[in-house]
């Protein structure tokens, strides 16, 4: 059977199980959305710093630094407007799960991404056919897939003018990355939300309001976006290898 045949979209026998798990996810996320607030302390510098620091002590990638980096991704998502709060809520829920593994009773096996994946595979803790499996490896895999979209979207900011809308590059990035893991209803909701994204200038101003009146601040923010993209891309590429080694990239 090919890798494509193993994907959730072509696995008709597991559709009902996936739908039930999706419905449960939606209920949990809907409840979480009510407590979402727009972040006032998002920092591109911290985003870049923590993803860069994932490699500092080990090439196996620090989960603690990954979590801190993803906290900044979460904050960024809240800046994109109320239509993205359901995405932010889902991200925060998965960060919380990873945090429990990273600091829990079995924390020695959850300090790096590579060790976590190896440990859970060896003990058969990753239920490859069960979509609502709460293992650390599957939880981080969902964040890993979302990170690919974030990297692809933000990388394209360099290709558009300040007056251009972000919606087209966001949709293009989504269709090339995360969309294949989503059922039709989620795809439709995601593309609708992206249609409400601001211009590049508007996005930059959300990150740093001073950029509207200060061209130096504007250029600084644009540079920081690309620095963060490069750091996230390196972490994504390394994580991709770890999951590929254990044949986990295509689990539902």
Short mmCIF file of N, CA and C in Angstrom, two decimals, residues 143-234:
data_model
loop_
_atom_site.label_atom_id
_atom_site.label_comp_id
_atom_site.label_asym_id
_atom_site.label_seq_id
_atom_site.Cartn_x
_atom_site.Cartn_y
_atom_site.Cartn_z
N UNK A 143 1.18 19.87 15.84
CA UNK A 143 1.83 21.19 15.86
C UNK A 143 2.87 21.29 14.74
N UNK A 144 3.55 20.21 14.48
CA UNK A 144 4.55 20.15 13.41
C UNK A 144 3.90 20.45 12.06
N UNK A 145 2.75 19.87 11.81
CA UNK A 145 2.05 20.12 10.55
C UNK A 145 1.60 21.56 10.44
N UNK A 146 1.11 22.11 11.54
CA UNK A 146 0.68 23.51 11.55
C UNK A 146 1.88 24.45 11.36
N UNK A 147 3.03 24.06 11.90
CA UNK A 147 4.23 24.89 11.77
C UNK A 147 4.65 25.00 10.31
N UNK A 148 4.44 23.94 9.55
CA UNK A 148 4.77 23.99 8.13
C UNK A 148 3.96 25.08 7.43
N UNK A 149 2.68 25.17 7.79
CA UNK A 149 1.84 26.23 7.22
C UNK A 149 2.32 27.61 7.65
N UNK A 150 2.58 27.80 8.93
CA UNK A 150 3.02 29.10 9.45
C UNK A 150 4.29 29.54 8.74
N UNK A 151 5.25 28.63 8.57
CA UNK A 151 6.50 28.94 7.90
C UNK A 151 6.25 29.32 6.44
N UNK A 152 5.42 28.53 5.75
CA UNK A 152 5.14 28.80 4.34
C UNK A 152 4.44 30.14 4.16
N UNK A 153 3.50 30.44 5.04
CA UNK A 153 2.76 31.70 4.97
C UNK A 153 3.68 32.89 5.22
N UNK A 154 4.41 32.87 6.32
CA UNK A 154 5.24 34.02 6.67
C UNK A 154 6.41 34.20 5.69
N UNK A 155 6.89 33.11 5.12
CA UNK A 155 7.97 33.21 4.13
C UNK A 155 7.51 33.99 2.90
N UNK A 156 6.24 33.88 2.58
CA UNK A 156 5.70 34.55 1.39
C UNK A 156 5.47 36.05 1.61
N UNK A 157 5.56 36.50 2.86
CA UNK A 157 5.40 37.94 3.11
C UNK A 157 6.46 38.75 2.38
N UNK A 158 7.61 38.14 2.20
CA UNK A 158 8.70 38.82 1.51
C UNK A 158 8.41 39.04 0.03
N UNK A 159 7.41 38.34 -0.49
CA UNK A 159 7.11 38.39 -1.92
C UNK A 159 6.00 39.38 -2.27
N UNK A 160 5.38 39.99 -1.27
CA UNK A 160 4.25 40.89 -1.56
C UNK A 160 4.55 42.31 -1.07
N UNK A 161 3.79 43.26 -1.61
CA UNK A 161 3.94 44.66 -1.22
C UNK A 161 3.15 44.94 0.05
N UNK A 162 3.46 46.04 0.68
CA UNK A 162 2.79 46.41 1.93
C UNK A 162 1.29 46.57 1.75
N UNK A 163 0.87 47.00 0.55
CA UNK A 163 -0.55 47.23 0.31
C UNK A 163 -1.30 45.97 -0.13
N UNK A 164 -0.57 44.89 -0.36
CA UNK A 164 -1.20 43.64 -0.80
C UNK A 164 -1.87 42.92 0.36
N UNK A 165 -2.98 42.25 0.06
CA UNK A 165 -3.68 41.44 1.06
C UNK A 165 -2.89 40.18 1.37
N UNK A 166 -2.98 39.74 2.63
CA UNK A 166 -2.29 38.50 3.04
C UNK A 166 -3.10 37.25 2.70
N UNK A 167 -4.38 37.43 2.41
CA UNK A 167 -5.25 36.27 2.17
C UNK A 167 -4.74 35.33 1.08
N UNK A 168 -4.36 35.83 -0.09
CA UNK A 168 -3.92 34.91 -1.15
C UNK A 168 -2.71 34.07 -0.77
N UNK A 169 -1.70 34.68 -0.14
CA UNK A 169 -0.51 33.89 0.21
C UNK A 169 -0.80 32.94 1.36
N UNK A 170 -1.73 33.31 2.23
CA UNK A 170 -2.11 32.41 3.32
C UNK A 170 -2.84 31.19 2.76
N UNK A 171 -3.76 31.42 1.85
CA UNK A 171 -4.49 30.29 1.24
C UNK A 171 -3.55 29.40 0.44
N UNK A 172 -2.63 30.03 -0.28
CA UNK A 172 -1.67 29.25 -1.07
C UNK A 172 -0.81 28.37 -0.16
N UNK A 173 -0.37 28.94 0.95
CA UNK A 173 0.45 28.17 1.91
C UNK A 173 -0.38 27.05 2.53
N UNK A 174 -1.61 27.33 2.88
CA UNK A 174 -2.48 26.33 3.49
C UNK A 174 -2.74 25.17 2.54
N UNK A 175 -3.04 25.49 1.30
CA UNK A 175 -3.34 24.44 0.31
C UNK A 175 -2.13 23.55 0.05
N UNK A 176 -0.94 24.10 0.21
CA UNK A 176 0.28 23.33 -0.05
C UNK A 176 0.76 22.55 1.17
N UNK A 177 0.17 22.81 2.34
CA UNK A 177 0.68 22.19 3.57
C UNK A 177 -0.42 21.52 4.39
N UNK A 178 -1.09 22.29 5.19
CA UNK A 178 -1.98 21.77 6.23
C UNK A 178 -3.31 21.23 5.72
N UNK A 179 -3.76 21.71 4.58
CA UNK A 179 -5.10 21.40 4.11
C UNK A 179 -5.35 19.90 3.95
N UNK A 180 -4.34 19.18 3.51
CA UNK A 180 -4.52 17.75 3.22
C UNK A 180 -4.86 16.93 4.46
N UNK A 181 -4.63 17.50 5.66
CA UNK A 181 -4.93 16.77 6.89
C UNK A 181 -6.32 17.11 7.43
N UNK A 182 -7.02 18.03 6.79
CA UNK A 182 -8.31 18.50 7.29
C UNK A 182 -9.47 17.97 6.47
N UNK A 183 -10.57 17.69 7.14
CA UNK A 183 -11.79 17.34 6.43
C UNK A 183 -12.37 18.60 5.79
N UNK A 184 -13.33 18.40 4.91
CA UNK A 184 -13.85 19.50 4.09
C UNK A 184 -14.37 20.66 4.94
N UNK A 185 -15.07 20.37 6.02
CA UNK A 185 -15.65 21.43 6.84
C UNK A 185 -14.58 22.34 7.43
N UNK A 186 -13.47 21.74 7.86
CA UNK A 186 -12.37 22.52 8.43
C UNK A 186 -11.68 23.33 7.34
N UNK A 187 -11.50 22.72 6.17
CA UNK A 187 -10.90 23.44 5.05
C UNK A 187 -11.71 24.69 4.71
N UNK A 188 -13.01 24.54 4.67
CA UNK A 188 -13.88 25.65 4.32
C UNK A 188 -13.78 26.77 5.37
N UNK A 189 -13.79 26.38 6.65
CA UNK A 189 -13.70 27.37 7.73
C UNK A 189 -12.35 28.08 7.71
N UNK A 190 -11.29 27.33 7.44
CA UNK A 190 -9.95 27.91 7.43
C UNK A 190 -9.80 28.93 6.30
N UNK A 191 -10.28 28.58 5.12
CA UNK A 191 -10.15 29.49 3.98
C UNK A 191 -11.00 30.74 4.17
N UNK A 192 -12.16 30.57 4.80
CA UNK A 192 -12.99 31.74 5.10
C UNK A 192 -12.26 32.69 6.05
N UNK A 193 -11.65 32.12 7.09
CA UNK A 193 -10.91 32.93 8.07
C UNK A 193 -9.76 33.67 7.41
N UNK A 194 -9.08 32.99 6.50
CA UNK A 194 -7.95 33.62 5.81
C UNK A 194 -8.38 34.78 4.92
N UNK A 195 -9.59 34.72 4.43
CA UNK A 195 -10.10 35.80 3.59
C UNK A 195 -10.23 37.11 4.35
N UNK A 196 -10.24 37.05 5.67
CA UNK A 196 -10.39 38.24 6.50
C UNK A 196 -9.05 38.78 7.01
N UNK A 197 -7.97 38.19 6.55
CA UNK A 197 -6.65 38.68 6.97
C UNK A 197 -6.40 40.09 6.41
N UNK A 198 -5.59 40.88 7.11
CA UNK A 198 -5.32 42.26 6.66
C UNK A 198 -4.29 42.29 5.53
N UNK A 199 -3.92 43.50 5.14
CA UNK A 199 -2.81 43.67 4.21
C UNK A 199 -1.51 43.35 4.95
N UNK A 200 -0.42 43.29 4.19
CA UNK A 200 0.88 43.08 4.82
C UNK A 200 1.17 44.21 5.81
N UNK A 201 0.86 45.44 5.42
CA UNK A 201 1.09 46.59 6.32
C UNK A 201 0.27 46.43 7.59
N UNK A 202 -0.98 45.98 7.44
CA UNK A 202 -1.84 45.80 8.60
C UNK A 202 -1.32 44.73 9.52
N UNK A 203 -0.77 43.66 8.95
CA UNK A 203 -0.21 42.59 9.76
C UNK A 203 1.03 43.07 10.52
N UNK A 204 1.88 43.80 9.84
CA UNK A 204 3.08 44.33 10.48
C UNK A 204 2.71 45.26 11.62
N UNK A 205 1.68 46.07 11.42
CA UNK A 205 1.24 47.01 12.46
C UNK A 205 0.65 46.29 13.67
N UNK A 206 0.04 45.13 13.43
CA UNK A 206 -0.46 44.34 14.56
C UNK A 206 0.70 43.84 15.41
N UNK A 207 1.79 43.51 14.76
CA UNK A 207 2.98 43.03 15.47
C UNK A 207 3.66 44.18 16.20
N UNK A 208 3.75 45.32 15.52
CA UNK A 208 4.37 46.51 16.12
C UNK A 208 3.67 47.76 15.59
N UNK A 209 2.77 48.36 16.37
CA UNK A 209 2.01 49.53 15.92
C UNK A 209 2.88 50.69 15.48
N UNK A 210 4.10 50.78 15.99
CA UNK A 210 4.98 51.88 15.63
C UNK A 210 5.43 51.82 14.18
N UNK A 211 5.28 50.65 13.56
CA UNK A 211 5.72 50.48 12.17
C UNK A 211 4.92 51.34 11.20
N UNK A 212 3.72 51.75 11.61
CA UNK A 212 2.88 52.56 10.73
C UNK A 212 3.51 53.92 10.43
N UNK A 213 4.25 54.47 11.38
CA UNK A 213 4.78 55.83 11.24
C UNK A 213 6.31 55.88 11.15
N UNK A 214 6.95 54.74 11.36
CA UNK A 214 8.41 54.72 11.39
C UNK A 214 8.93 53.66 10.41
N UNK A 215 9.53 54.10 9.34
CA UNK A 215 10.00 53.17 8.30
C UNK A 215 11.10 52.26 8.81
N UNK A 216 11.91 52.74 9.75
CA UNK A 216 12.96 51.90 10.31
C UNK A 216 12.38 50.74 11.11
N UNK A 217 11.33 51.03 11.87
CA UNK A 217 10.65 49.97 12.63
C UNK A 217 10.02 48.98 11.67
N UNK A 218 9.45 49.48 10.59
CA UNK A 218 8.84 48.63 9.58
C UNK A 218 9.85 47.65 9.00
N UNK A 219 11.01 48.17 8.61
CA UNK A 219 12.04 47.30 8.04
C UNK A 219 12.55 46.30 9.09
N UNK A 220 12.63 46.74 10.34
CA UNK A 220 13.07 45.85 11.42
C UNK A 220 12.10 44.68 11.59
N UNK A 221 10.80 44.97 11.56
CA UNK A 221 9.80 43.92 11.70
C UNK A 221 9.88 42.95 10.53
N UNK A 222 10.05 43.47 9.32
CA UNK A 222 10.16 42.61 8.14
C UNK A 222 11.37 41.68 8.26
N UNK A 223 12.48 42.20 8.75
CA UNK A 223 13.68 41.38 8.94
C UNK A 223 13.46 40.33 10.01
N UNK A 224 12.80 40.73 11.09
CA UNK A 224 12.55 39.79 12.19
C UNK A 224 11.61 38.67 11.75
N UNK A 225 10.66 38.97 10.88
CA UNK A 225 9.79 37.93 10.34
C UNK A 225 10.63 36.87 9.63
N UNK A 226 11.55 37.30 8.79
CA UNK A 226 12.36 36.35 8.03
C UNK A 226 13.32 35.58 8.93
N UNK A 227 13.86 36.23 9.96
CA UNK A 227 14.72 35.52 10.91
C UNK A 227 13.94 34.41 11.62
N UNK A 228 12.72 34.74 12.02
CA UNK A 228 11.88 33.74 12.70
C UNK A 228 11.52 32.60 11.75
N UNK A 229 11.23 32.95 10.50
CA UNK A 229 10.92 31.92 9.49
C UNK A 229 12.09 30.95 9.35
N UNK A 230 13.29 31.46 9.28
CA UNK A 230 14.47 30.60 9.11
C UNK A 230 14.67 29.67 10.31
N UNK A 231 14.45 30.19 11.52
CA UNK A 231 14.59 29.36 12.73
C UNK A 231 13.53 28.27 12.77
N UNK A 232 12.29 28.65 12.49
CA UNK A 232 11.20 27.66 12.49
C UNK A 232 11.40 26.61 11.41
N UNK A 233 11.90 27.04 10.27
CA UNK A 233 12.11 26.11 9.15
C UNK A 233 13.15 25.05 9.52
N UNK A 234 14.22 25.47 10.21
CA UNK A 234 15.25 24.52 10.63
C UNK A 234 14.70 23.48 11.61
#
